[in-house]
Amino acid sequence: MPYETASVSERRTLPPAVAVSTVAFALNPPDGALIGEAAASPDAGADARITLWLPLVRRTRAPFLGRWALPGGPTRWDETLADTALRTLHAAVRRDPGYLEQLYSFGGVERSAEAQRLVTIAYWALYGERELLASPLPAAGTAERGQDRGRARRWDDPEPAETAAESGDRPGTQGATAPGDPDPNVAWFSADRLPELAFDHAEIVAYALARLRSKTEYEAVAHRFLGPVFTLGRLRAVTEAVLGETVDPANFRRQALAQGHLVDTGETETGTRHRPARLYRFREDPPTRPPGHPGRPAAPHDPAPRSAV
Amino acid sequence: MPYETASVSERRTLPPAVAVSTVAFALNPPDGALIGEAAASPDAGADARITLWLPLVRRTRAPFLGRWALPGGPTRWDETLADTALRTLHAAVRRDPGYLEQLYSFGGVERSAEAQRLVTIAYWALYGERELLASPLPAAGTAERGQDRGRARRWDDPEPAETAAESGDRPGTQGATAPGDPDPNVAWFSADRLPELAFDHAEIVAYALARLRSKTEYEAVAHRFLGPVFTLGRLRAVTEAVLGETVDPANFRRQALAQGHLVDTGETETGTRHRPARLYRFREDPPTRPPGHPGRPAAPHDPAPRSAV
DNA sequence: AGAATAGTGTCTTTTAGACAGTATAGG
DNA sequence: CCTATACTGTCTAAAAGACACTATTCT
């Protein structure tokens, strides 16, 4: 095992470690999840405006011991970078996101001062209501992700560990917490009020936020925060929350429908104290539009290898 | 040196190697550079239309021995990813590009079947006329890039080598070629007619081309192909070459000037057989526009950590 | 009725694009 | 003169945005 036995000075000559970190947004923390900082329950706050939340993981190792960090970890030899993002995200959140896209790669030499060089490929992800409502806690002993089991080494044994709670495996498997209890080293924070983050993760979060906003402006992503069916009013509320500004309902409706992605389900909302709204579903490929419209002229920047999970 | 002595099976347990590959575009190959494939001189072709060129490096090692590949190589422990791109690009082209931006990271497990895992961070770059006209060949013995000298190992000694000619150091330093001769393992190809490339580099080139095109549409980059001053006609010709379609001269002029980036130098072109055109210079930050225009609403996708060299 | 949001219609402003027409160099 | 490109003016179509107005539910 040459890697583990190398001294710190020898590690300087080793190839850099490759890790993946993910900024995962959701409109609300999932039920039962720990809430960071403000300590108030998500709905208890005086203002009912929608805000973005994201999960963080507390580091249990140096450097940045005790600090909050993005979920992530090193990539394994037989898994793609996206797979690493999904695996480490699932280890922290216990759910798979509805959307995942590569963000940027950070490889500055200042990232790990004395230890081995660390290159981080950052991803960003979205959790929709569908994903967050799914039952998060499988019965004890159920191996839902086989490759998570039976590995001998914790990934953060060597010095340049990134986050921490990936070490937690499934709650209960290590006996540290009772089955069903949330991992105490994972909590959700409002994107507005994040704690001090480890490494350069604050920069990564800021970049992911900018990416989410810009993508919301020219491409349909807001619907991924919601469930399979939704009203236009809800979609607009999400868009406003992401963009941080109000949007004219009439114009928003026209633009959204003109995209061709929204399919009227024929059903309507019930139980509101106002006129019930139509429910729409999202269709991936817009129908062929009337001749003369060659469809969207391709997004300004479409990352080629993208994956909608 | 645990890394070099590890067996192939042991390498499977090692962290992946990190390499950088760069797609570098230019309007023409630099003077004295080898021309790939078509073998004709760049101007000899019947059609004088502008096309894009990019440098490739022939591999001198397995896998893909003899195939052309993107310039690149592994990152060193004390250099940033962008630095690696610049260093390896300079090793192949002998010039620094005028623009460099990260493109995407490729880490698929199929990239290196049996050998150590390889993660490649792809960059794309632009060479302008200014950069290509610069004298490419320093006098023998001149150490213009100190850290390139005196290193003991060739980077591609271990198996998962990426490209090859980075090994060539400076022509003449290894005695293989006479000083002043171009490296025979480096050649420029028209982006239209590329040879079969090693690894998944064809995909990377396609992605870089798409990125160049989309960025040309919503942001000013075409000027980076040109020298410090240029006419609007030339800028339009470059834009047309990149986009692959003609652009109305009148409308292009208005849009280009409305961006606020172009400064009229007051001088004009001479020696043309038509009305002389005004010469413009590019200014990075547009002047404050009349109130009410809050400037561009930020590009659809602006990679945060970008570097204009 | 009143509150609240859904949904439609329409007008104005802005932007993109087509294209005619004038300007100025060299041959 | 002609040719070729530079540059200007103007009209049209499309898109974005502001905003009035109607519709339908619950309380």
XYZ file of C-alpha atoms (C1' of nucleotides) in Angstrom:
672
model
C 0.000 0.000 0.000
C 2.385 2.702 -1.123
C -0.078 5.536 -0.800
C -0.981 5.177 2.835
C 2.554 4.651 3.958
C 3.992 7.647 2.216
C 5.251 10.401 4.462
C 3.997 13.931 4.152
C 7.029 15.045 2.225
C 6.711 12.101 -0.101
C 3.110 12.993 -0.771
C 4.269 16.178 -2.382
C 5.575 14.110 -5.226
C 2.423 12.049 -5.499
C -0.318 12.809 -7.959
C -3.045 14.993 -6.498
C -6.037 13.427 -4.826
C -9.305 13.784 -6.692
C -12.456 14.541 -4.767
C -15.973 15.554 -5.674
C -18.059 18.071 -3.757
C -21.684 18.855 -4.414
C -23.876 21.862 -3.763
C -27.375 20.441 -3.490
C -30.290 22.853 -3.414
C -33.817 22.265 -2.191
C -36.737 24.511 -1.314
C -37.023 22.998 2.123
C -35.026 20.646 4.293
C -36.421 17.141 4.216
C -38.585 15.988 7.082
C -36.592 14.886 10.051
C -33.401 16.518 8.912
C -31.359 18.612 11.267
C -31.614 22.345 10.731
C -28.447 24.308 11.017
C -27.766 27.640 12.671
C -31.102 29.455 13.045
C -32.371 26.392 14.922
C -35.929 27.404 14.166
C -38.108 25.048 12.229
C -38.349 25.946 8.554
C -41.957 27.101 8.734
C -41.752 28.801 12.094
C -39.943 31.797 10.666
C -41.996 34.941 10.508
C -41.670 35.356 6.772
C -43.129 32.595 4.639
C -41.065 33.458 1.589
C -39.379 30.619 -0.176
C -35.675 30.291 0.367
C -33.072 27.832 -0.824
C -31.597 25.226 1.467
C -28.580 23.023 1.132
C -27.079 20.174 3.133
C -23.710 20.455 4.813
C -21.546 17.944 6.591
C -19.479 18.596 9.670
C -15.854 17.646 9.417
C -14.575 15.187 11.939
C -10.925 15.441 10.916
C -8.237 17.997 10.420
C -7.966 20.257 8.634
C -11.006 22.380 9.390
C -12.104 19.980 12.117
C -15.608 20.861 13.240
C -16.289 23.172 10.316
C -19.161 22.581 7.948
C -18.332 21.476 4.442
C -20.029 20.356 1.264
C -20.954 16.687 0.972
C -18.337 14.890 -1.033
C -15.375 12.625 -1.054
C -12.731 11.075 -3.246
C -13.671 9.277 -6.395
C -13.130 5.551 -6.568
C -11.247 3.831 -9.281
C -14.327 2.252 -10.835
C -16.829 5.067 -10.598
C -17.429 8.114 -12.723
C -17.260 11.586 -11.264
C -21.038 11.879 -11.384
C -21.332 8.562 -9.609
C -19.076 9.857 -6.882
C -21.256 12.910 -6.498
C -24.364 10.753 -6.222
C -22.824 8.297 -3.818
C -21.455 10.891 -1.421
C -24.632 12.926 -1.642
C -26.676 9.894 -0.824
C -24.415 9.060 2.072
C -25.143 12.460 3.577
C -28.747 13.083 2.584
C -30.059 9.518 2.178
C -31.800 10.526 -1.044
C -30.915 10.828 -4.696
C -31.291 14.254 -6.265
C -33.537 14.891 -9.239
C -30.864 16.718 -11.142
C -27.091 16.735 -11.203
C -24.641 18.735 -13.267
C -20.940 19.378 -13.160
C -20.015 22.849 -12.057
C -16.296 23.529 -12.096
C -12.998 22.032 -11.071
C -10.883 23.638 -8.408
C -7.248 22.813 -8.252
C -5.521 25.785 -6.728
C -2.297 24.962 -4.989
C -3.329 26.975 -1.956
C -6.180 24.579 -1.273
C -4.009 22.261 0.799
C -1.054 24.064 2.148
C 1.344 21.387 3.247
C -0.437 18.153 2.572
C -1.023 16.331 -0.639
C -2.461 18.313 -3.480
C -6.226 18.155 -3.762
C -8.259 18.663 -6.928
C -11.985 19.013 -6.385
C -14.564 18.621 -9.090
C -17.645 20.487 -7.939
C -21.167 19.450 -8.899
C -24.492 21.064 -8.226
C -27.721 19.233 -7.717
C -31.397 19.860 -7.155
C -33.751 18.041 -4.842
C -37.412 18.235 -5.765
C -40.369 17.633 -3.532
C -40.649 14.211 -5.050
C -37.172 13.241 -3.923
C -37.424 14.757 -0.475
C -40.726 13.119 0.371
C -39.432 9.660 -0.383
C -38.891 7.571 2.684
C -35.302 8.229 3.658
C -34.594 5.453 6.085
C -34.554 1.878 4.858
C -34.983 -0.885 7.379
C -31.781 -1.823 9.158
C -29.800 -4.403 7.254
C -31.225 -3.531 3.882
C -28.347 -3.049 1.471
C -29.817 -0.576 -0.945
C -26.491 0.505 -2.305
C -24.383 -2.559 -2.383
C -21.096 -0.941 -3.184
C -21.361 1.153 -0.065
C -20.968 -1.918 2.048
C -18.003 -3.903 3.071
C -15.310 -1.455 2.255
C -12.400 -1.665 4.555
C -10.965 1.803 4.626
C -12.583 5.083 5.404
C -11.777 7.401 2.588
C -10.587 10.178 4.835
C -7.899 8.197 6.556
C -5.136 9.964 4.661
C -4.524 13.529 5.629
C -6.132 15.547 2.860
C -9.635 14.549 3.819
C -12.358 16.744 2.481
C -15.662 16.434 4.249
C -16.428 14.027 7.006
C -19.802 12.474 7.359
C -19.410 10.282 4.373
C -17.744 8.208 7.011
C -21.078 7.801 8.713
C -22.262 5.085 6.402
C -25.908 4.423 7.175
C -27.116 5.493 10.591
C -27.144 2.405 12.688
C -24.583 0.458 10.814
C -21.876 1.629 13.128
C -23.939 1.706 16.244
C -23.087 5.312 16.923
C -26.654 6.464 16.504
C -29.932 4.634 16.841
C -31.526 3.485 13.610
C -33.808 6.199 12.314
C -31.959 9.015 13.992
C -30.543 11.570 11.610
C -26.784 11.778 11.303
C -25.748 14.503 13.752
C -22.987 15.570 11.407
C -25.356 16.447 8.595
C -27.600 19.504 8.672
C -29.474 21.716 6.254
C -28.817 25.430 6.091
C -30.554 28.291 4.417
C -28.401 29.474 1.539
C -28.749 32.998 2.896
C -27.250 32.212 6.265
C -24.470 29.713 5.861
C -21.891 29.121 8.546
C -18.209 29.495 7.844
C -17.283 26.697 5.501
C -14.174 24.567 5.239
C -11.688 24.901 2.394
C -12.907 27.157 -0.413
C -16.402 25.760 -0.227
C -17.966 29.172 0.263
C -16.669 30.112 -3.165
C -18.078 26.935 -4.632
C -21.498 27.624 -3.128
C -21.482 31.157 -4.496
C -20.594 29.852 -7.910
C -23.330 27.229 -7.779
C -25.863 29.850 -6.809
C -24.852 32.014 -9.738
C -25.093 29.022 -12.018
C -28.548 28.131 -10.733
C -29.752 31.684 -11.249
C -28.362 32.078 -14.729
C -29.725 28.726 -15.768
C -33.131 29.616 -14.387
C -33.165 32.662 -16.635
C -32.685 30.944 -19.936
C -33.658 27.356 -19.371
C -36.320 25.484 -17.497
C -34.933 24.181 -14.219
C -37.258 25.624 -11.601
C -39.723 22.773 -12.094
C -37.144 20.365 -10.718
C -37.673 21.834 -7.274
C -41.304 20.744 -7.409
C -43.173 17.495 -7.673
C -44.361 15.824 -10.855
C -47.334 18.179 -11.201
C -47.485 21.807 -10.210
C -49.335 25.040 -10.834
C -47.904 27.936 -12.748
C -48.186 30.046 -9.649
C -45.967 27.689 -7.726
C -43.479 27.537 -10.569
C -43.374 31.289 -10.634
C -42.883 31.485 -6.874
C -39.893 29.174 -7.164
C -38.482 31.228 -10.002
C -38.864 34.374 -7.954
C -37.151 32.765 -5.001
C -34.200 31.710 -7.112
C -33.857 34.973 -8.969
C -34.544 37.086 -5.930
C -36.964 39.356 -7.742
C -40.657 39.401 -8.552
C -41.922 38.338 -11.944
C -45.092 39.509 -13.658
C -47.563 36.615 -13.469
C -49.118 37.229 -16.868
C -45.837 37.485 -18.721
C -44.376 34.569 -16.856
C -47.329 32.420 -17.836
C -46.973 33.257 -21.493
C -43.254 32.633 -21.572
C -43.474 29.413 -19.641
C -46.157 28.018 -21.894
C -44.386 29.211 -25.040
C -41.392 27.055 -24.137
C -43.494 24.053 -25.014
C -42.336 22.035 -22.011
C -45.492 22.296 -19.944
C -48.327 19.870 -20.480
C -51.750 20.662 -19.098
C -52.850 17.635 -17.118
C -56.496 18.712 -17.304
C -56.732 18.549 -13.538
C -56.832 21.453 -11.172
C -55.739 22.260 -7.693
C -58.275 21.942 -4.916
C -58.576 23.264 -1.411
C -57.334 26.745 -2.111
C -59.276 29.730 -1.028
C -59.229 31.245 -4.460
C -59.781 30.194 -8.029
C -58.240 26.756 -8.517
C -55.225 26.625 -10.770
C -54.528 24.168 -13.566
C -51.952 21.517 -12.893
C -49.126 21.077 -15.348
C -46.586 18.396 -15.950
C -43.120 18.910 -17.421
C -42.223 17.267 -20.692
C -38.551 16.962 -21.530
C -38.690 17.570 -25.264
C -40.941 20.313 -26.501
C -43.391 19.307 -29.255
C -42.651 20.406 -32.790
C -43.691 23.979 -32.917
C -45.369 25.665 -35.878
C -43.002 25.913 -38.852
C -40.838 28.988 -38.840
C -39.841 28.457 -35.245
C -36.687 26.385 -35.327
C -36.945 25.728 -31.631
C -34.684 27.298 -29.118
C -31.360 28.288 -30.616
C -29.569 26.077 -28.117
C -28.743 27.333 -24.694
C -25.927 29.850 -24.380
C -23.860 27.353 -22.548
C -24.936 23.795 -22.418
C -22.521 21.545 -20.632
C -22.308 18.588 -22.891
C -22.104 15.634 -20.558
C -24.989 16.340 -18.247
C -27.056 13.858 -16.402
C -30.642 14.094 -15.319
C -30.900 11.397 -12.731
C 8.926 6.286 -5.104
C 5.877 4.199 -4.451
C 4.013 5.399 -7.505
C 6.395 4.260 -10.198
C 7.019 0.896 -8.647
C 3.383 -0.017 -8.241
C 2.170 -2.860 -10.387
C -0.757 -2.463 -12.707
C -3.118 -4.159 -10.322
C -1.912 -2.016 -7.475
C -2.554 1.093 -9.500
C -6.217 0.283 -9.436
C -6.224 1.135 -5.788
C -4.303 4.364 -6.281
C -5.987 7.726 -6.563
C -6.644 8.716 -10.162
C -4.034 10.639 -12.080
C -4.935 14.219 -12.896
C -4.079 15.618 -16.285
C -4.957 18.754 -18.181
C -5.676 18.895 -21.907
C -6.223 22.048 -23.895
C -8.044 22.813 -27.131
C -6.290 25.887 -28.493
C -7.857 27.699 -31.408
C -6.255 30.102 -33.843
C -7.232 31.557 -37.186
C -4.021 30.346 -38.771
C -1.146 28.128 -37.816
C 1.862 30.117 -36.685
C 4.706 30.697 -39.142
C 7.023 27.748 -39.381
C 4.640 25.342 -37.723
C 4.008 21.954 -39.208
C 0.686 21.561 -40.969
C -1.134 18.327 -40.431
C -3.008 16.122 -42.857
C -3.842 18.210 -45.923
C -0.140 18.966 -46.231
C -0.917 22.054 -48.250
C 0.211 25.387 -46.961
C -2.545 27.261 -45.197
C -2.924 29.874 -47.929
C -2.528 27.550 -50.877
C -6.014 26.186 -50.478
C -8.406 27.288 -53.180
C -10.872 28.880 -50.818
C -9.639 31.797 -48.802
C -12.326 31.506 -46.191
C -11.256 31.707 -42.612
C -11.123 28.431 -40.757
C -10.105 27.501 -37.248
C -6.866 25.685 -36.526
C -5.647 23.886 -33.482
C -2.384 22.274 -32.427
C -2.075 18.550 -31.796
C 0.699 16.434 -30.408
C 1.638 12.987 -31.598
C 1.803 10.349 -28.917
C 5.073 8.551 -28.526
C 3.829 6.039 -25.981
C 1.135 3.461 -25.536
C -1.764 3.652 -25.427
C -2.664 5.271 -28.716
C 0.948 5.316 -29.802
C 1.295 7.412 -32.951
C -2.143 8.957 -32.661
C -2.617 12.687 -32.427
C -3.795 14.075 -29.127
C -4.455 17.382 -27.427
C -1.519 19.139 -25.813
C -1.504 18.452 -22.124
C -0.043 16.509 -19.282
C -0.372 15.852 -15.597
C -0.521 18.673 -13.125
C 2.362 19.166 -10.749
C 2.005 19.433 -7.048
C 2.851 23.130 -6.944
C 0.989 24.426 -9.954
C -2.629 25.326 -10.534
C -4.678 23.624 -13.203
C -4.521 26.731 -15.379
C -0.757 26.805 -14.941
C -0.567 23.238 -16.133
C -2.565 24.137 -19.202
C -0.267 27.055 -19.955
C 2.901 25.097 -19.352
C 1.950 22.138 -21.518
C 0.553 24.395 -24.194
C 3.753 26.376 -24.262
C 5.782 23.199 -24.444
C 3.938 22.237 -27.619
C 3.321 25.584 -29.298
C 6.138 27.716 -27.869
C 3.733 30.550 -27.297
C 1.331 31.646 -24.601
C -2.305 31.976 -25.600
C -4.222 35.220 -25.254
C -7.118 33.566 -23.516
C -7.638 30.505 -21.394
C -10.741 29.099 -19.768
C -11.676 25.858 -18.114
C -14.025 23.718 -20.164
C -15.057 20.524 -18.429
C -13.679 17.635 -16.450
C -13.778 14.150 -17.835
C -13.498 11.278 -15.473
C -15.311 8.392 -17.045
C -14.083 5.012 -15.957
C -13.890 3.807 -19.542
C -11.188 6.327 -20.306
C -8.409 4.028 -19.196
C -9.488 0.458 -19.365
C -6.942 -1.446 -17.353
C -4.470 1.105 -16.228
C -4.722 3.680 -13.516
C -7.758 5.864 -13.532
C -7.291 9.155 -15.367
C -9.217 12.352 -14.724
C -8.712 15.047 -17.322
C -9.584 18.671 -16.809
C -10.055 20.174 -20.254
C -9.309 23.799 -21.032
C -9.838 25.815 -24.164
C -7.639 28.637 -25.326
C -7.393 31.246 -28.039
C -4.311 32.421 -29.862
C -4.560 35.868 -31.387
C -2.448 37.318 -34.134
C -0.457 39.108 -31.502
C 0.538 35.881 -29.817
C 1.282 33.954 -32.987
C 3.528 36.624 -34.468
C 5.760 36.711 -31.437
C 9.168 35.175 -32.007
C 8.722 31.543 -31.078
C 12.284 30.331 -30.731
C 14.519 31.772 -28.057
C 18.252 31.408 -28.476
C 19.571 28.045 -27.407
C 20.403 27.950 -23.727
C 18.033 30.699 -22.764
C 15.945 29.481 -19.896
C 12.758 31.408 -20.453
C 10.674 29.138 -18.285
C 12.900 28.142 -15.469
C 10.721 25.479 -13.956
C 10.737 23.599 -17.214
C 14.403 22.881 -16.823
C 16.246 20.362 -14.794
C 13.440 18.023 -14.022
C 14.509 14.456 -13.747
C 11.512 12.473 -14.816
C 9.497 12.711 -17.938
C 5.895 13.023 -16.919
C 4.712 10.234 -19.144
C 6.985 7.601 -17.769
C 4.208 5.899 -15.882
C 1.719 4.068 -17.985
C -1.305 6.336 -18.093
C 0.489 8.932 -20.164
C -1.763 11.287 -21.997
C -0.117 13.134 -24.843
C 3.479 12.874 -25.785
C 5.424 15.770 -27.101
C 5.517 17.569 -23.845
C 8.438 15.258 -23.466
C 10.210 17.148 -26.220
C 11.277 19.950 -23.985
C 12.678 22.708 -26.082
C 13.897 21.664 -29.524
C 17.584 21.264 -29.235
C 17.758 20.562 -25.571
C 17.744 16.853 -26.215
C 19.702 16.941 -29.423
C 17.012 15.137 -31.369
C 16.316 18.094 -33.608
C 18.422 21.023 -34.627
C 17.749 24.262 -32.779
C 15.087 26.223 -34.644
C 13.493 23.212 -36.227
C 9.896 22.712 -35.255
C 9.062 19.721 -33.110
C 8.070 16.972 -35.546
C 5.520 15.665 -33.076
C 3.532 18.875 -33.049
C 1.357 19.968 -35.952
C -1.567 22.268 -36.594
C -4.784 20.944 -38.076
C -7.846 22.577 -39.488
C -10.694 22.029 -37.063
C -12.771 20.807 -39.990
C -10.418 18.003 -40.896
C -8.959 16.497 -37.780
C -7.285 13.109 -37.767
C -8.447 10.362 -35.473
C -7.604 11.454 -31.973
C -6.393 9.520 -28.962
C -8.583 8.893 -25.945
C -11.837 10.808 -25.995
C -10.159 13.912 -27.301
C -12.486 14.160 -30.285
C -15.342 14.658 -27.880
C -13.399 17.304 -26.021
C -12.688 19.183 -29.244
C -16.352 19.062 -30.230
C -17.311 20.397 -26.855
C -14.740 23.181 -27.058
C -16.032 24.181 -30.485
C -19.582 24.344 -29.171
C -18.386 26.424 -26.250
C -16.507 28.812 -28.533
C -19.554 29.249 -30.723
C -22.018 29.795 -27.933
C -19.707 32.241 -26.229
C -19.244 34.133 -29.474
C -22.988 34.611 -29.646
C -23.513 36.279 -26.338
C -20.158 37.611 -25.332
C -17.242 39.298 -27.007
C -14.498 36.796 -27.672
C -13.904 37.028 -31.421
C -11.558 39.974 -30.964
C -9.140 37.712 -29.154
C -8.320 36.041 -32.426
C -7.080 39.369 -33.771
C -4.355 41.812 -32.912
C -4.657 44.811 -30.622
C -6.427 46.895 -33.289
C -8.818 45.660 -35.919
C -11.593 46.743 -38.228
C -15.207 45.860 -37.719
C -15.147 44.016 -41.029
C -12.386 41.768 -39.802
C -14.150 41.181 -36.516
C -17.257 40.243 -38.409
C -15.349 37.865 -40.665
C -13.982 36.076 -37.608
C -17.421 35.889 -36.079
C -18.799 34.421 -39.278
C -16.018 31.861 -39.396
C -16.698 30.763 -35.842
C -20.445 30.672 -36.175
C -20.369 29.182 -39.639
C -22.958 31.575 -40.999
C -23.022 35.019 -42.526
C -23.917 38.050 -40.474
C -25.468 41.266 -41.719
C -22.711 43.902 -41.664
C -24.976 46.773 -40.658
C -26.616 44.933 -37.794
C -23.328 43.467 -36.641
C -21.815 46.919 -36.483
C -24.623 48.280 -34.389
C -24.602 45.399 -31.955
C -20.844 45.355 -31.619
C -20.692 49.062 -30.903
C -23.647 48.903 -28.532
C -21.735 46.496 -26.314
C -19.517 49.383 -25.324
C -16.309 47.389 -25.562
C -14.969 48.873 -28.788
C -12.970 52.074 -28.716
C -12.430 54.003 -31.914
C -8.717 54.641 -32.209
C -9.300 57.475 -34.664
C -7.011 55.788 -37.139
C -8.040 53.987 -40.277
C -6.849 51.117 -42.359
C -4.721 51.876 -45.408
C -3.828 50.000 -48.547
C -7.210 48.517 -49.199
C -8.833 48.869 -52.539
C -12.006 50.196 -51.070
C -13.084 52.728 -48.525
C -10.723 52.516 -45.541
C -12.224 51.222 -42.355
C -11.864 52.643 -38.885
C -9.599 50.807 -36.484
C -10.934 49.813 -33.110
C -9.416 48.651 -29.887
C -11.056 46.410 -27.304
C -11.709 47.721 -23.831
C -12.382 45.183 -21.127
C -14.971 47.050 -19.114
C -17.650 48.932 -20.985
C -18.124 52.571 -19.988
C -21.122 53.498 -17.897
C -24.012 53.617 -20.236
C -26.856 56.130 -20.095
C -28.927 55.611 -16.944
C -31.725 53.150 -17.310
C -29.445 50.586 -18.861
C -28.149 48.489 -16.005
C -25.516 46.980 -18.202
C -25.716 43.474 -19.490
C -27.685 41.248 -17.171
C -24.661 39.036 -16.706
C -23.833 36.331 -19.176
C -26.046 33.244 -19.194
C -23.181 31.213 -17.943
C -20.092 32.914 -16.701
C -17.499 30.558 -15.341
C -16.352 32.276 -12.223
C -12.657 31.529 -12.013
C -11.561 32.488 -15.462
C -8.206 33.781 -16.500
C -7.371 36.107 -19.300
C -3.673 35.605 -19.691
C -69.601 40.943 -0.574
C -64.597 40.671 -0.163
C -60.119 38.552 -0.497
C -57.070 36.127 -3.099
C -55.046 34.116 -6.925
C -55.931 32.294 -11.898
C -56.035 33.528 -16.331
C -56.803 36.776 -20.739
C -56.231 40.895 -23.549
C -53.781 44.699 -25.111
C -50.726 48.427 -25.385
C -45.809 50.135 -25.285
C -40.989 49.547 -25.450
C -37.071 47.183 -26.837
C -34.522 44.324 -29.744
C -33.411 41.675 -33.879
C -33.265 41.490 -38.577
C -33.826 42.785 -43.585
C -32.396 45.810 -46.813
C -31.927 50.260 -49.457
C -28.850 53.848 -49.990
C -24.678 56.783 -49.497
C -19.362 57.208 -48.853
C -14.672 56.527 -50.175
C -10.841 54.055 -51.355
C -8.109 51.548 -55.555
C -8.028 50.147 -60.330
C -16.146 54.700 -65.063
C -16.426 50.127 -61.915
C -15.777 47.284 -57.902
C -15.540 46.452 -53.217
C -16.211 47.353 -48.699
C -17.470 51.008 -45.035
C -21.000 53.102 -42.937
C -25.931 55.182 -42.253
C -30.896 55.202 -42.283
C -35.185 53.088 -42.008
C -38.771 49.827 -42.021
C -40.685 45.382 -40.100
C -41.148 41.538 -37.081
C -40.496 39.495 -32.805
C -39.876 39.610 -28.000
C -40.184 41.676 -23.454
C -42.567 44.170 -20.245
C -46.418 46.972 -17.993
C -50.887 46.773 -16.645
C -56.036 46.669 -16.937
C -59.565 43.469 -16.737
C -62.287 39.163 -16.143
C -62.873 34.409 -13.721
C -63.520 31.404 -9.912
C -62.919 29.697 -5.595
C -63.344 30.154 -0.212
C -64.632 32.721 3.852
